[in-house]
mmCIF file of C-alpha atoms in Angstrom:
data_model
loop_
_atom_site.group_PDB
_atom_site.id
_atom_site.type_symbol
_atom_site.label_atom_id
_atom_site.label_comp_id
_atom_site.label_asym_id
_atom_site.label_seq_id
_atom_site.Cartn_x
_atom_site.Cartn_y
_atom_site.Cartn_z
ATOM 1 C CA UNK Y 1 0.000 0.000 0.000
ATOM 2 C CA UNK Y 2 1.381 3.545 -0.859
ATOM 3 C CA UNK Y 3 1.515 6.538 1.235
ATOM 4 C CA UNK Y 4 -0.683 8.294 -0.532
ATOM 5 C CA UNK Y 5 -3.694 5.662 -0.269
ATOM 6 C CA UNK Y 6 -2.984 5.387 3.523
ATOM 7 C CA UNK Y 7 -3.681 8.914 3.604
ATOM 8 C CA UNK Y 8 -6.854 8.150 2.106
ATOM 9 C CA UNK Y 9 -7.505 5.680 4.591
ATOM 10 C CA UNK Y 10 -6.961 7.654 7.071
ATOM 11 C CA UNK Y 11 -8.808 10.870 5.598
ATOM 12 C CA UNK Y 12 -11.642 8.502 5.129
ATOM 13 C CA UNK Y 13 -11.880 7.494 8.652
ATOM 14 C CA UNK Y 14 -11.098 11.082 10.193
ATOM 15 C CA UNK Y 15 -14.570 11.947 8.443
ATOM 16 C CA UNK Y 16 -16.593 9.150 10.668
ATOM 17 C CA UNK Y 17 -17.665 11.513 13.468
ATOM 18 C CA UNK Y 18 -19.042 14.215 10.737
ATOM 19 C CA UNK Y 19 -20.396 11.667 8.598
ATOM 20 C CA UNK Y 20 -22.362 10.561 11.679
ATOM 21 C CA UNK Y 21 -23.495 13.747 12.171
ATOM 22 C CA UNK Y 22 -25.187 14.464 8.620
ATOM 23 C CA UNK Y 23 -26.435 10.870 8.000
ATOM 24 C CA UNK Y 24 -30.066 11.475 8.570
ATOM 25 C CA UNK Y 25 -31.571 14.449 7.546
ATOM 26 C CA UNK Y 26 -33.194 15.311 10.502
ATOM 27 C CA UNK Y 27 -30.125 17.213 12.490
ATOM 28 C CA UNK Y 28 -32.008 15.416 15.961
ATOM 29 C CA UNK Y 29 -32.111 12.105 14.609
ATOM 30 C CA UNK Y 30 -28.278 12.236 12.952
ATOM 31 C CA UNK Y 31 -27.430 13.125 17.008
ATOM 32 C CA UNK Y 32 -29.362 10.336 18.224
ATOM 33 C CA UNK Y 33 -27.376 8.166 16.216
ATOM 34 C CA UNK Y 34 -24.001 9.519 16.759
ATOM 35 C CA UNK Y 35 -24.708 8.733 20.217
ATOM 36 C CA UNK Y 36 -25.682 5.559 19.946
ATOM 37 C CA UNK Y 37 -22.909 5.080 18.556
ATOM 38 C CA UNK Y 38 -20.928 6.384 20.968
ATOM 39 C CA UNK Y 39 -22.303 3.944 23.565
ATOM 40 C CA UNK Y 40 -22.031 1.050 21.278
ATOM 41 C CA UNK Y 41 -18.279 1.238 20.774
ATOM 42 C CA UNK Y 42 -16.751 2.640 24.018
ATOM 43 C CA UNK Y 43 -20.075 2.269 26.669
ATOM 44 C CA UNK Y 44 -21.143 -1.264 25.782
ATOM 45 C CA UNK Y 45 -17.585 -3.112 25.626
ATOM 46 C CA UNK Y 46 -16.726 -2.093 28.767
ATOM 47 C CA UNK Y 47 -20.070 -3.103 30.289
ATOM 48 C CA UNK Y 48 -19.384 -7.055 28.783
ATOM 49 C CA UNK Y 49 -15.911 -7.380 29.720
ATOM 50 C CA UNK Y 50 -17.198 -6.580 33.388
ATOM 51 C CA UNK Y 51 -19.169 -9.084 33.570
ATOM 52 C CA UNK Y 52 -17.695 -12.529 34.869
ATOM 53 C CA UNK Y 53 -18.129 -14.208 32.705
ATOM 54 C CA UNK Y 54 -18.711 -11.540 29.661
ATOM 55 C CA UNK Y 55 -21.831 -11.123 28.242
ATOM 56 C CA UNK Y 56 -24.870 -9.063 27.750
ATOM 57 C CA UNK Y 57 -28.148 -8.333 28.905
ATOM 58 C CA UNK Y 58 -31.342 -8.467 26.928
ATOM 59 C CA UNK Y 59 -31.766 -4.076 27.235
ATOM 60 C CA UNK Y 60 -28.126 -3.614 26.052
ATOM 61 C CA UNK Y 61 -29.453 -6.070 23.003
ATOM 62 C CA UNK Y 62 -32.407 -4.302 22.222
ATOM 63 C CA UNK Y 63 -30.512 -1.026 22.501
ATOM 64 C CA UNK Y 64 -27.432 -2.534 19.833
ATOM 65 C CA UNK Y 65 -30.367 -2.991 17.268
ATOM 66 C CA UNK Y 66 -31.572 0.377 17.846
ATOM 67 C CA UNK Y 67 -28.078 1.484 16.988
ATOM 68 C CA UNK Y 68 -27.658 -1.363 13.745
ATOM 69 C CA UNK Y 69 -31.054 -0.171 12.155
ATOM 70 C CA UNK Y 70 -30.269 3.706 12.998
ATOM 71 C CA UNK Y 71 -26.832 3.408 10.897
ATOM 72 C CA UNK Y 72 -28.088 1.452 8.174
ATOM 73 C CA UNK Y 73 -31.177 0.399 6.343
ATOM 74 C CA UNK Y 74 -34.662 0.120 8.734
ATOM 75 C CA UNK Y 75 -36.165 -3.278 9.301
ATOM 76 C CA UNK Y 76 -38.786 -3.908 10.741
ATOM 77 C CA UNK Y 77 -37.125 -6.656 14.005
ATOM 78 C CA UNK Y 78 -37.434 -4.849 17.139
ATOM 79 C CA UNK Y 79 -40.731 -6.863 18.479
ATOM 80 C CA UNK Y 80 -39.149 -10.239 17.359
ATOM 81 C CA UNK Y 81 -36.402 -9.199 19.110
ATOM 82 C CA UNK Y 82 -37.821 -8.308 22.050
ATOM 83 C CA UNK Y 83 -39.309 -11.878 22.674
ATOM 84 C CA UNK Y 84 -36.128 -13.118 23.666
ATOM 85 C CA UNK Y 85 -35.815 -13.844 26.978
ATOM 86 C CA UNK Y 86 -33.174 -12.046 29.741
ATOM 87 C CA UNK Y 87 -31.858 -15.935 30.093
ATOM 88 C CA UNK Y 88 -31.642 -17.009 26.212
ATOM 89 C CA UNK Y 89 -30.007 -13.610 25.767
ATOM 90 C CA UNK Y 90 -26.989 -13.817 28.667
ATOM 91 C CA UNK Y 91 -26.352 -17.450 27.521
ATOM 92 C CA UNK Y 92 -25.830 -16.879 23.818
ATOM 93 C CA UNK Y 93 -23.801 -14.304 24.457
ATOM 94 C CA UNK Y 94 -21.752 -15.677 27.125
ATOM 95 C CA UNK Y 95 -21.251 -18.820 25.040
ATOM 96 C CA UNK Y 96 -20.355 -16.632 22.308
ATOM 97 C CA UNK Y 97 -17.949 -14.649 23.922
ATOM 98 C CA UNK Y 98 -16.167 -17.865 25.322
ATOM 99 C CA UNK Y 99 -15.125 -18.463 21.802
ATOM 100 C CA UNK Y 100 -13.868 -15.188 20.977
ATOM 101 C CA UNK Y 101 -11.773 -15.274 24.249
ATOM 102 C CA UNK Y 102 -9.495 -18.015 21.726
ATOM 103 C CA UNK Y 103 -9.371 -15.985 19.094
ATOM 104 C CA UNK Y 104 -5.774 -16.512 17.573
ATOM 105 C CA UNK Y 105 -5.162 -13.053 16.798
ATOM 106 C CA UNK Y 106 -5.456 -9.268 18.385
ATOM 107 C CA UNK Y 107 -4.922 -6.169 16.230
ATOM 108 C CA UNK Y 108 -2.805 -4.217 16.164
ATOM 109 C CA UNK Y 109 -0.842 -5.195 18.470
ATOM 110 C CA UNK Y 110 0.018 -8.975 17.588
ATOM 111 C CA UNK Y 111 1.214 -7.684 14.199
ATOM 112 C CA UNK Y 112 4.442 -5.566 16.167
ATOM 113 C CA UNK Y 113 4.808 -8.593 18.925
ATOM 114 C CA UNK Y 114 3.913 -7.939 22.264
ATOM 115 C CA UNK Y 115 -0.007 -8.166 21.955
ATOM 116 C CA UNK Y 116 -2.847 -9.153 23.871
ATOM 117 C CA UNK Y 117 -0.531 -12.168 24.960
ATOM 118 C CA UNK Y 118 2.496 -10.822 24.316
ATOM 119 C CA UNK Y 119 5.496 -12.446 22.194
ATOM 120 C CA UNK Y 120 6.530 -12.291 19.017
ATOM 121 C CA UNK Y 121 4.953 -10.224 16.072
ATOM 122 C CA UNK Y 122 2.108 -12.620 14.301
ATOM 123 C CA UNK Y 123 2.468 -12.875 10.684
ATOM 124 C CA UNK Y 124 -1.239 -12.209 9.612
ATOM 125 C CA UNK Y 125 -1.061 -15.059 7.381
ATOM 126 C CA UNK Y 126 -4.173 -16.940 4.800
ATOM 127 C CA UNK Y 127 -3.804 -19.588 7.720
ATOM 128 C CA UNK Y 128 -3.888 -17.164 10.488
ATOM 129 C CA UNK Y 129 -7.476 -15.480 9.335
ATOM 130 C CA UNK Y 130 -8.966 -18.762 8.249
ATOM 131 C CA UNK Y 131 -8.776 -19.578 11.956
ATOM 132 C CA UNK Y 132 -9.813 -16.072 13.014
ATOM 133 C CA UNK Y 133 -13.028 -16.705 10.545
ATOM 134 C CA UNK Y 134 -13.614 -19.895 11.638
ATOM 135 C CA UNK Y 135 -13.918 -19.589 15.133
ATOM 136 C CA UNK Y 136 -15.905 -15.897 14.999
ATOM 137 C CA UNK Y 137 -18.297 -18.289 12.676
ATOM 138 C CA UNK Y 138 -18.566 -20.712 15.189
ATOM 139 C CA UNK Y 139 -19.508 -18.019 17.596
ATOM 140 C CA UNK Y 140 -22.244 -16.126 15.203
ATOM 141 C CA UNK Y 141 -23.973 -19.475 14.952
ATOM 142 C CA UNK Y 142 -24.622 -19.350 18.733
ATOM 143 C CA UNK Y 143 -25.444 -16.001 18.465
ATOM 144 C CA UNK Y 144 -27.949 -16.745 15.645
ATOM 145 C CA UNK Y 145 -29.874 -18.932 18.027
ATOM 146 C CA UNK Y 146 -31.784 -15.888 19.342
ATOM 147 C CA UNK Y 147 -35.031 -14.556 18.004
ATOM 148 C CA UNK Y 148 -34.103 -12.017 14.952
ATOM 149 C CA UNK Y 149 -30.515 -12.346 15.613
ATOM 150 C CA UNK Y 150 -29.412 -13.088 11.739
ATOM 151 C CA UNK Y 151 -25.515 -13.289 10.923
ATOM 152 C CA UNK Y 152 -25.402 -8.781 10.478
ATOM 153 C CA UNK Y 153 -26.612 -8.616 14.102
ATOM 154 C CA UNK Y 154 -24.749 -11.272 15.215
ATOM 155 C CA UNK Y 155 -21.776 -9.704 13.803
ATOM 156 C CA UNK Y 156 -22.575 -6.392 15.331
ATOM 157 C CA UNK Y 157 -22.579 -8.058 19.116
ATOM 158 C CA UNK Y 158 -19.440 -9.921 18.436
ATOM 159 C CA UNK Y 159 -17.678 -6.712 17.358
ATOM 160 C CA UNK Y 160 -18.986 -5.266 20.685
ATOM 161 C CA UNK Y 161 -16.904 -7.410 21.991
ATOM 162 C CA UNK Y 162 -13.807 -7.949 20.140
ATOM 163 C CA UNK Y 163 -13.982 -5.118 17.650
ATOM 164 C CA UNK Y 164 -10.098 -5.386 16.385
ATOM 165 C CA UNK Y 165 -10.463 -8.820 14.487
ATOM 166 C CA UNK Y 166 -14.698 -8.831 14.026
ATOM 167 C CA UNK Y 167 -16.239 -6.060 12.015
ATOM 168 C CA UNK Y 168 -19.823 -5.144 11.741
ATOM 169 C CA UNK Y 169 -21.576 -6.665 8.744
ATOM 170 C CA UNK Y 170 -22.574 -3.453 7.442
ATOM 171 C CA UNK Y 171 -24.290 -2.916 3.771
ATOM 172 C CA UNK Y 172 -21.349 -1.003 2.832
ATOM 173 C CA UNK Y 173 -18.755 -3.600 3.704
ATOM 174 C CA UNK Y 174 -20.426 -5.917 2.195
ATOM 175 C CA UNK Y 175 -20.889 -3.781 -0.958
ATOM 176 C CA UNK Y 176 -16.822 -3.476 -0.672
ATOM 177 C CA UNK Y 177 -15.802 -7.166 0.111
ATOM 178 C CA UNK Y 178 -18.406 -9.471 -1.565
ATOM 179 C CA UNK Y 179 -17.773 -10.876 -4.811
ATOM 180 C CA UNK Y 180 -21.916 -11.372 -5.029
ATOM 181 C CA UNK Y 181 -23.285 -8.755 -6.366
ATOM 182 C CA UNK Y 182 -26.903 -9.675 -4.887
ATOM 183 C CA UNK Y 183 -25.885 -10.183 -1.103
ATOM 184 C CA UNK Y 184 -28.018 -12.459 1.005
ATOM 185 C CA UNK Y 185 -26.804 -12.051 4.407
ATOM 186 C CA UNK Y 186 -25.467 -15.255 4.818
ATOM 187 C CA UNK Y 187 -22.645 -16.451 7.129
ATOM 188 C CA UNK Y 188 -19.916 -17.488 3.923
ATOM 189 C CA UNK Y 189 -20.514 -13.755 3.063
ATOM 190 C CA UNK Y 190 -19.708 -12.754 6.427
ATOM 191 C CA UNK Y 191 -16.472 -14.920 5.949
ATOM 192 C CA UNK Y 192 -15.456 -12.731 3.105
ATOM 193 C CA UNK Y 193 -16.451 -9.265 4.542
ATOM 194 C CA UNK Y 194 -14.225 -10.793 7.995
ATOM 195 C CA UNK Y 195 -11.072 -12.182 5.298
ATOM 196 C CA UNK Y 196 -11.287 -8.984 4.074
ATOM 197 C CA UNK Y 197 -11.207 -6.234 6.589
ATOM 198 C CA UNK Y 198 -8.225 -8.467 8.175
ATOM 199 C CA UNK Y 199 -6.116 -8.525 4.894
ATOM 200 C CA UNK Y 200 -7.142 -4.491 4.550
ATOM 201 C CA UNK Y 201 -6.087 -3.508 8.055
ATOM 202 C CA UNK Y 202 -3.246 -5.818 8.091
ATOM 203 C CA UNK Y 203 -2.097 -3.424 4.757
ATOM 204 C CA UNK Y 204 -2.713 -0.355 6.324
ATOM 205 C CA UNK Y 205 -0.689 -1.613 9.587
ATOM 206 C CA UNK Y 206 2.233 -2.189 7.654
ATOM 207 C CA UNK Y 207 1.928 1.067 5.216
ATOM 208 C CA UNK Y 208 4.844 3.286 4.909
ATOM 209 C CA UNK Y 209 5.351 5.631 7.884
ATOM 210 C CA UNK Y 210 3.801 9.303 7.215
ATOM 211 C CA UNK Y 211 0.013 9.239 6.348
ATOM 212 C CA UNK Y 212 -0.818 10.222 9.941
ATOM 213 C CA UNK Y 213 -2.827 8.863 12.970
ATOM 214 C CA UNK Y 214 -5.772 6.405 11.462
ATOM 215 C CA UNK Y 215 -8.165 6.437 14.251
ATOM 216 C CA UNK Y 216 -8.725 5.451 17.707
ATOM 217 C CA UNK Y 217 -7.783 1.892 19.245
ATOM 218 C CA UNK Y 218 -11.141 -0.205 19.059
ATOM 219 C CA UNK Y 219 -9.745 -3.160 20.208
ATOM 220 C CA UNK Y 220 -12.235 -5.213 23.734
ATOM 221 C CA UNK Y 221 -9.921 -2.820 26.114
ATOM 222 C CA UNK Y 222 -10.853 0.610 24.527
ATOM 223 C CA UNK Y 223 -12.857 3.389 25.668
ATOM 224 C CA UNK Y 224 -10.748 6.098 23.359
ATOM 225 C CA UNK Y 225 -13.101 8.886 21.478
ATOM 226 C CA UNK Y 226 -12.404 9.819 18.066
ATOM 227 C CA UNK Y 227 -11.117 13.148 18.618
ATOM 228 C CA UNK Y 228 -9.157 11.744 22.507
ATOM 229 C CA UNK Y 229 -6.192 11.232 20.421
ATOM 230 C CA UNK Y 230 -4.769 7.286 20.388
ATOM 231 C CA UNK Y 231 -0.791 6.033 19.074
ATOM 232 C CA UNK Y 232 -0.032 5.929 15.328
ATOM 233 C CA UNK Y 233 -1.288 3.526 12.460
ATOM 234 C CA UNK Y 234 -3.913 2.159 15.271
ATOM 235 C CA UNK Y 235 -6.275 0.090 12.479
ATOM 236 C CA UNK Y 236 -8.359 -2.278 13.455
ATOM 237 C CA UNK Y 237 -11.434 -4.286 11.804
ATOM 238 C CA UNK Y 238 -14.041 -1.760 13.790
ATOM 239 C CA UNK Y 239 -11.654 1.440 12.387
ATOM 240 C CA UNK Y 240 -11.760 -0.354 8.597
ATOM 241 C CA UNK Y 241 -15.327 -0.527 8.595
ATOM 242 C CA UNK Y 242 -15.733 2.900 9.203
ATOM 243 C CA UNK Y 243 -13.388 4.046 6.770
ATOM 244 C CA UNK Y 244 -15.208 1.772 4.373
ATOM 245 C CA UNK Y 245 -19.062 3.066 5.523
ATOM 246 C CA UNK Y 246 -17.752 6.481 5.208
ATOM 247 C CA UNK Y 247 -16.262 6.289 1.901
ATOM 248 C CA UNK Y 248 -19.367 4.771 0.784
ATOM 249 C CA UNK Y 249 -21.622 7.457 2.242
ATOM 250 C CA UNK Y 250 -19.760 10.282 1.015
ATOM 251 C CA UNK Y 251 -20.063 8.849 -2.548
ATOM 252 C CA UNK Y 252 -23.715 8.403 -2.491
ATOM 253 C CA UNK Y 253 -23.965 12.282 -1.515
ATOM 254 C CA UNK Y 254 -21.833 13.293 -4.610
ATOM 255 C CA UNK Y 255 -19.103 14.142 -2.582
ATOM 256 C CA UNK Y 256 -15.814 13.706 -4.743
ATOM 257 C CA UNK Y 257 -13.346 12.554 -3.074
ATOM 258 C CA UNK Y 258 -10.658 11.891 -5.260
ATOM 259 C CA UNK Y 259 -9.331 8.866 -6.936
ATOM 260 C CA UNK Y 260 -9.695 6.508 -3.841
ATOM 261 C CA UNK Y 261 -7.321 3.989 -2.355
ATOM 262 C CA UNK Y 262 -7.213 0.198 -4.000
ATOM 263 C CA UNK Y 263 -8.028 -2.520 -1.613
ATOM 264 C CA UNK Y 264 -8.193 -6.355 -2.422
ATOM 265 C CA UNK Y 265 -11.338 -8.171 -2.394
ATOM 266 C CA UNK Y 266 -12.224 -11.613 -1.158
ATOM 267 C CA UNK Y 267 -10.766 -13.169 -4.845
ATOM 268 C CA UNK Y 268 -7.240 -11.372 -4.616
ATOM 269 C CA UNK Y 269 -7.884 -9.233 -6.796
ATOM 270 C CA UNK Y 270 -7.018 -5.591 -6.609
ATOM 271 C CA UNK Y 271 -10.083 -2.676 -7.386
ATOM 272 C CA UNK Y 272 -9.974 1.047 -6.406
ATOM 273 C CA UNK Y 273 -12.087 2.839 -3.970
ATOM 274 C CA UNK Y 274 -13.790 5.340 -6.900
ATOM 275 C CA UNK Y 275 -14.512 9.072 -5.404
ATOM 276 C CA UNK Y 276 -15.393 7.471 -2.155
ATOM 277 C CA UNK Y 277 -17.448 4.585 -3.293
ATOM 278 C CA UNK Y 278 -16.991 0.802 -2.774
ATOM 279 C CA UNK Y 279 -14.517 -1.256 -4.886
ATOM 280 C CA UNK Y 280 -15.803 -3.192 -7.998
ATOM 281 C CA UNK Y 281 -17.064 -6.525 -7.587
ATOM 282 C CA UNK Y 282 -17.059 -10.089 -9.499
ATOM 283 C CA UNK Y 283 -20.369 -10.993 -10.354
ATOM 284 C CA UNK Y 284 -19.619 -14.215 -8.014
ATOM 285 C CA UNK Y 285 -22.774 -17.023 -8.048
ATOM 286 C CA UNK Y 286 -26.423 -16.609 -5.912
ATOM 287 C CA UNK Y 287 -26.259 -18.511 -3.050
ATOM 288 C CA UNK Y 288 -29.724 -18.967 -2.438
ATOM 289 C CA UNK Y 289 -29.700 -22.447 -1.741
ATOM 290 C CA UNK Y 290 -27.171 -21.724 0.997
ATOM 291 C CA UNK Y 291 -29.084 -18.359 2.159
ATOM 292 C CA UNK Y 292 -29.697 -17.304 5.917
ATOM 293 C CA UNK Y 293 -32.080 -14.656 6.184
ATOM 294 C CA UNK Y 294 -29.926 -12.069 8.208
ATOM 295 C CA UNK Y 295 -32.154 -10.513 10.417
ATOM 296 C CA UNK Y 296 -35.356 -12.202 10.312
ATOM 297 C CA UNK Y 297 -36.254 -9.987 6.927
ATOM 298 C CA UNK Y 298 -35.567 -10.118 3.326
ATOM 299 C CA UNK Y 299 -32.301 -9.076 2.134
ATOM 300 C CA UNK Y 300 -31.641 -5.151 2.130
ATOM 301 C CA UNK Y 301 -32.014 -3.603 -1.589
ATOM 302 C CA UNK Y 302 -30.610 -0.344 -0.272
ATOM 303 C CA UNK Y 303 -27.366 -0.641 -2.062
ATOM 304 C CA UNK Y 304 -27.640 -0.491 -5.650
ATOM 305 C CA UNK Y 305 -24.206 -0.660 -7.703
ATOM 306 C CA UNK Y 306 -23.669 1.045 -11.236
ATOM 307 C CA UNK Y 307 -21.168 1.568 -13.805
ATOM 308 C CA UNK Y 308 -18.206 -0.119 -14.954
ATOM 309 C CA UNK Y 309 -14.757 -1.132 -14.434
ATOM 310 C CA UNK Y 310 -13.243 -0.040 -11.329
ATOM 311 C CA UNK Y 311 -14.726 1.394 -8.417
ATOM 312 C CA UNK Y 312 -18.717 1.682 -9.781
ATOM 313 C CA UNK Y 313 -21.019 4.280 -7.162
ATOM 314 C CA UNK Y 314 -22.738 3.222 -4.478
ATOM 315 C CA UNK Y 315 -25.738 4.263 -4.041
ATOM 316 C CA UNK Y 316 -27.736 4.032 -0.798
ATOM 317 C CA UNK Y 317 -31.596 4.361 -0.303
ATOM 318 C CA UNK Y 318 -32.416 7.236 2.324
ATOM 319 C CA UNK Y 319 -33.198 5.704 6.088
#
């Protein structure tokens, strides 16, 4: 990765607070959300790691959704939700959380030795995020168990809890990573979208010195604000799927941002973020047959892709 498409990175990240701020049209609404937000990524972390053992609590779920369908695109799941019990919802997600605790990797910090369990730097190789992948699977199929609890909100209370290796399954990561170009909010999508915001933030981890802090530490131990300052080059999967939603956001407001940065998709290949939007796709295969309805709805048509070659707009339906 080059200097200057770090820098983009990082621009692109930098903008999350303000994008947060003018993603609804209603100024009041746009604030709700930023706060939300807020309490999802430094409030609620340190609320399950108090916990012994971690987990959460059935109003901290129903508050997480509020915060997943205020950021993206509205479903109608809060009443399903809502039928899960305090019980179902502290054993899921203490099960859950069990098997993230064995997680093989911690960012960034296991990529410059000394980590979460100190030691040498880990080399984040293919066989190093299969395992990742495969155990976060393992632990979004327990999470899956609840009522309305589909693989994006599963992903979203696993990144509550380990948000440097688990990103949120977001419509415009998805857009970015998936080689389908008709998502179906399955769990082998969510192992691309995962594969790829690893091999992305392990890039901009190792990019050349220069391009400037990227954003706060995310990581299960966190509480950092964007603007409470945090070391250099501290990417994470949480900090790469904000750069990502951002970019995509500020591309379906016509904002040009400039040739964007390349990042590699799920094949290998290498595409280029265009003016802010998400990087070209393959057309890939339907996986119907092997479709998991993500949230107890049908699959989101907010995102709508067009043009051709690299980078093609994103466009995103209004919330």
């Amino acid at each position: 990765m080059t200097l200057e498409e770090s820098k983009k990175w990082t621009a692109f990240l930098r903008g999350y607070d303000k994008t947060l701020l003018t993603a609804k049209k209603d100024k009041k609404k746009s604030e709700e959300l930023a706060e939300l937000d807020r309490w999802f990524s430094e409030v609620l972390p340190e609320s399950i790691s108090s916990r012994t053992p971690p987990s959460m609590n059935k109003d901290e779920l129903v508050k997480l959704m509020e915060w997943k369908l205020q950021r993206g695109k509205f479903r109608p799941l809060m009443n399903k939700l809502k039928a899960n019990g305090e019980d179902t919802v502290r054993m899921c997600t203490t099960e859950a959380f069990g098997i993230l605790e064995s997680l093989p990797l911690s960012l960034p910090g296991d990529l410059r030795g000394g980590g979460k369990k100190g030691g040498k730097a880990v080399e984040l190789s293919d066989k190093v995020i299969a395992s990742v992948v495969s155990k976060t699977v393992k632990a979004l199929k327990v999470l899956t168990q609840m009522k309305a609890v589909g693989p994006a909100t599963a992903s979203a209370i696993a990144c509550a809890y380990r948000a440097d290796v688990i990103p949120f399954f977001s419509d415009e990561l998805a857009a970015t990573a998936c080689k389908s170009t008709k998502l179906q909010y399955n769990l082998k999508e969510y192992e691309e979208i995962q594969a790829f915001a690893l091999r992305l933030c392990g890039r901009l981890l190792m990019a050349p010195p220069g391009a400037g802090d990227a954003g706060p530490s995310t990581g299960p131990s966190s509480s950092s604000s964007p603007s409470s300052g945090f070391p250099s080059a501290s990417w994470d999967c949480r900090a790469v799927e904000r750069a990502v939603w951002v970019s995509v956001r500020a591309s379906s407001v016509g904002e040009d941002c400039g040739p964007g940065p390349s990042v590699r998709g799920a094949s290998g290949s290498e595409a280029t973020l265009s003016s802010g939007g998400a990087a070209g796709r393959g057309k890939g295969k339907k996986r119907g047959s092997e479709a998991v309805s993500g949230d107890g709805s049908e699959p989101s048509k907010s995102l709508k892709t067009k043009g051709k070659g690299k980078g093609p707009v994103v466009e995103i339906d209004d919330d």
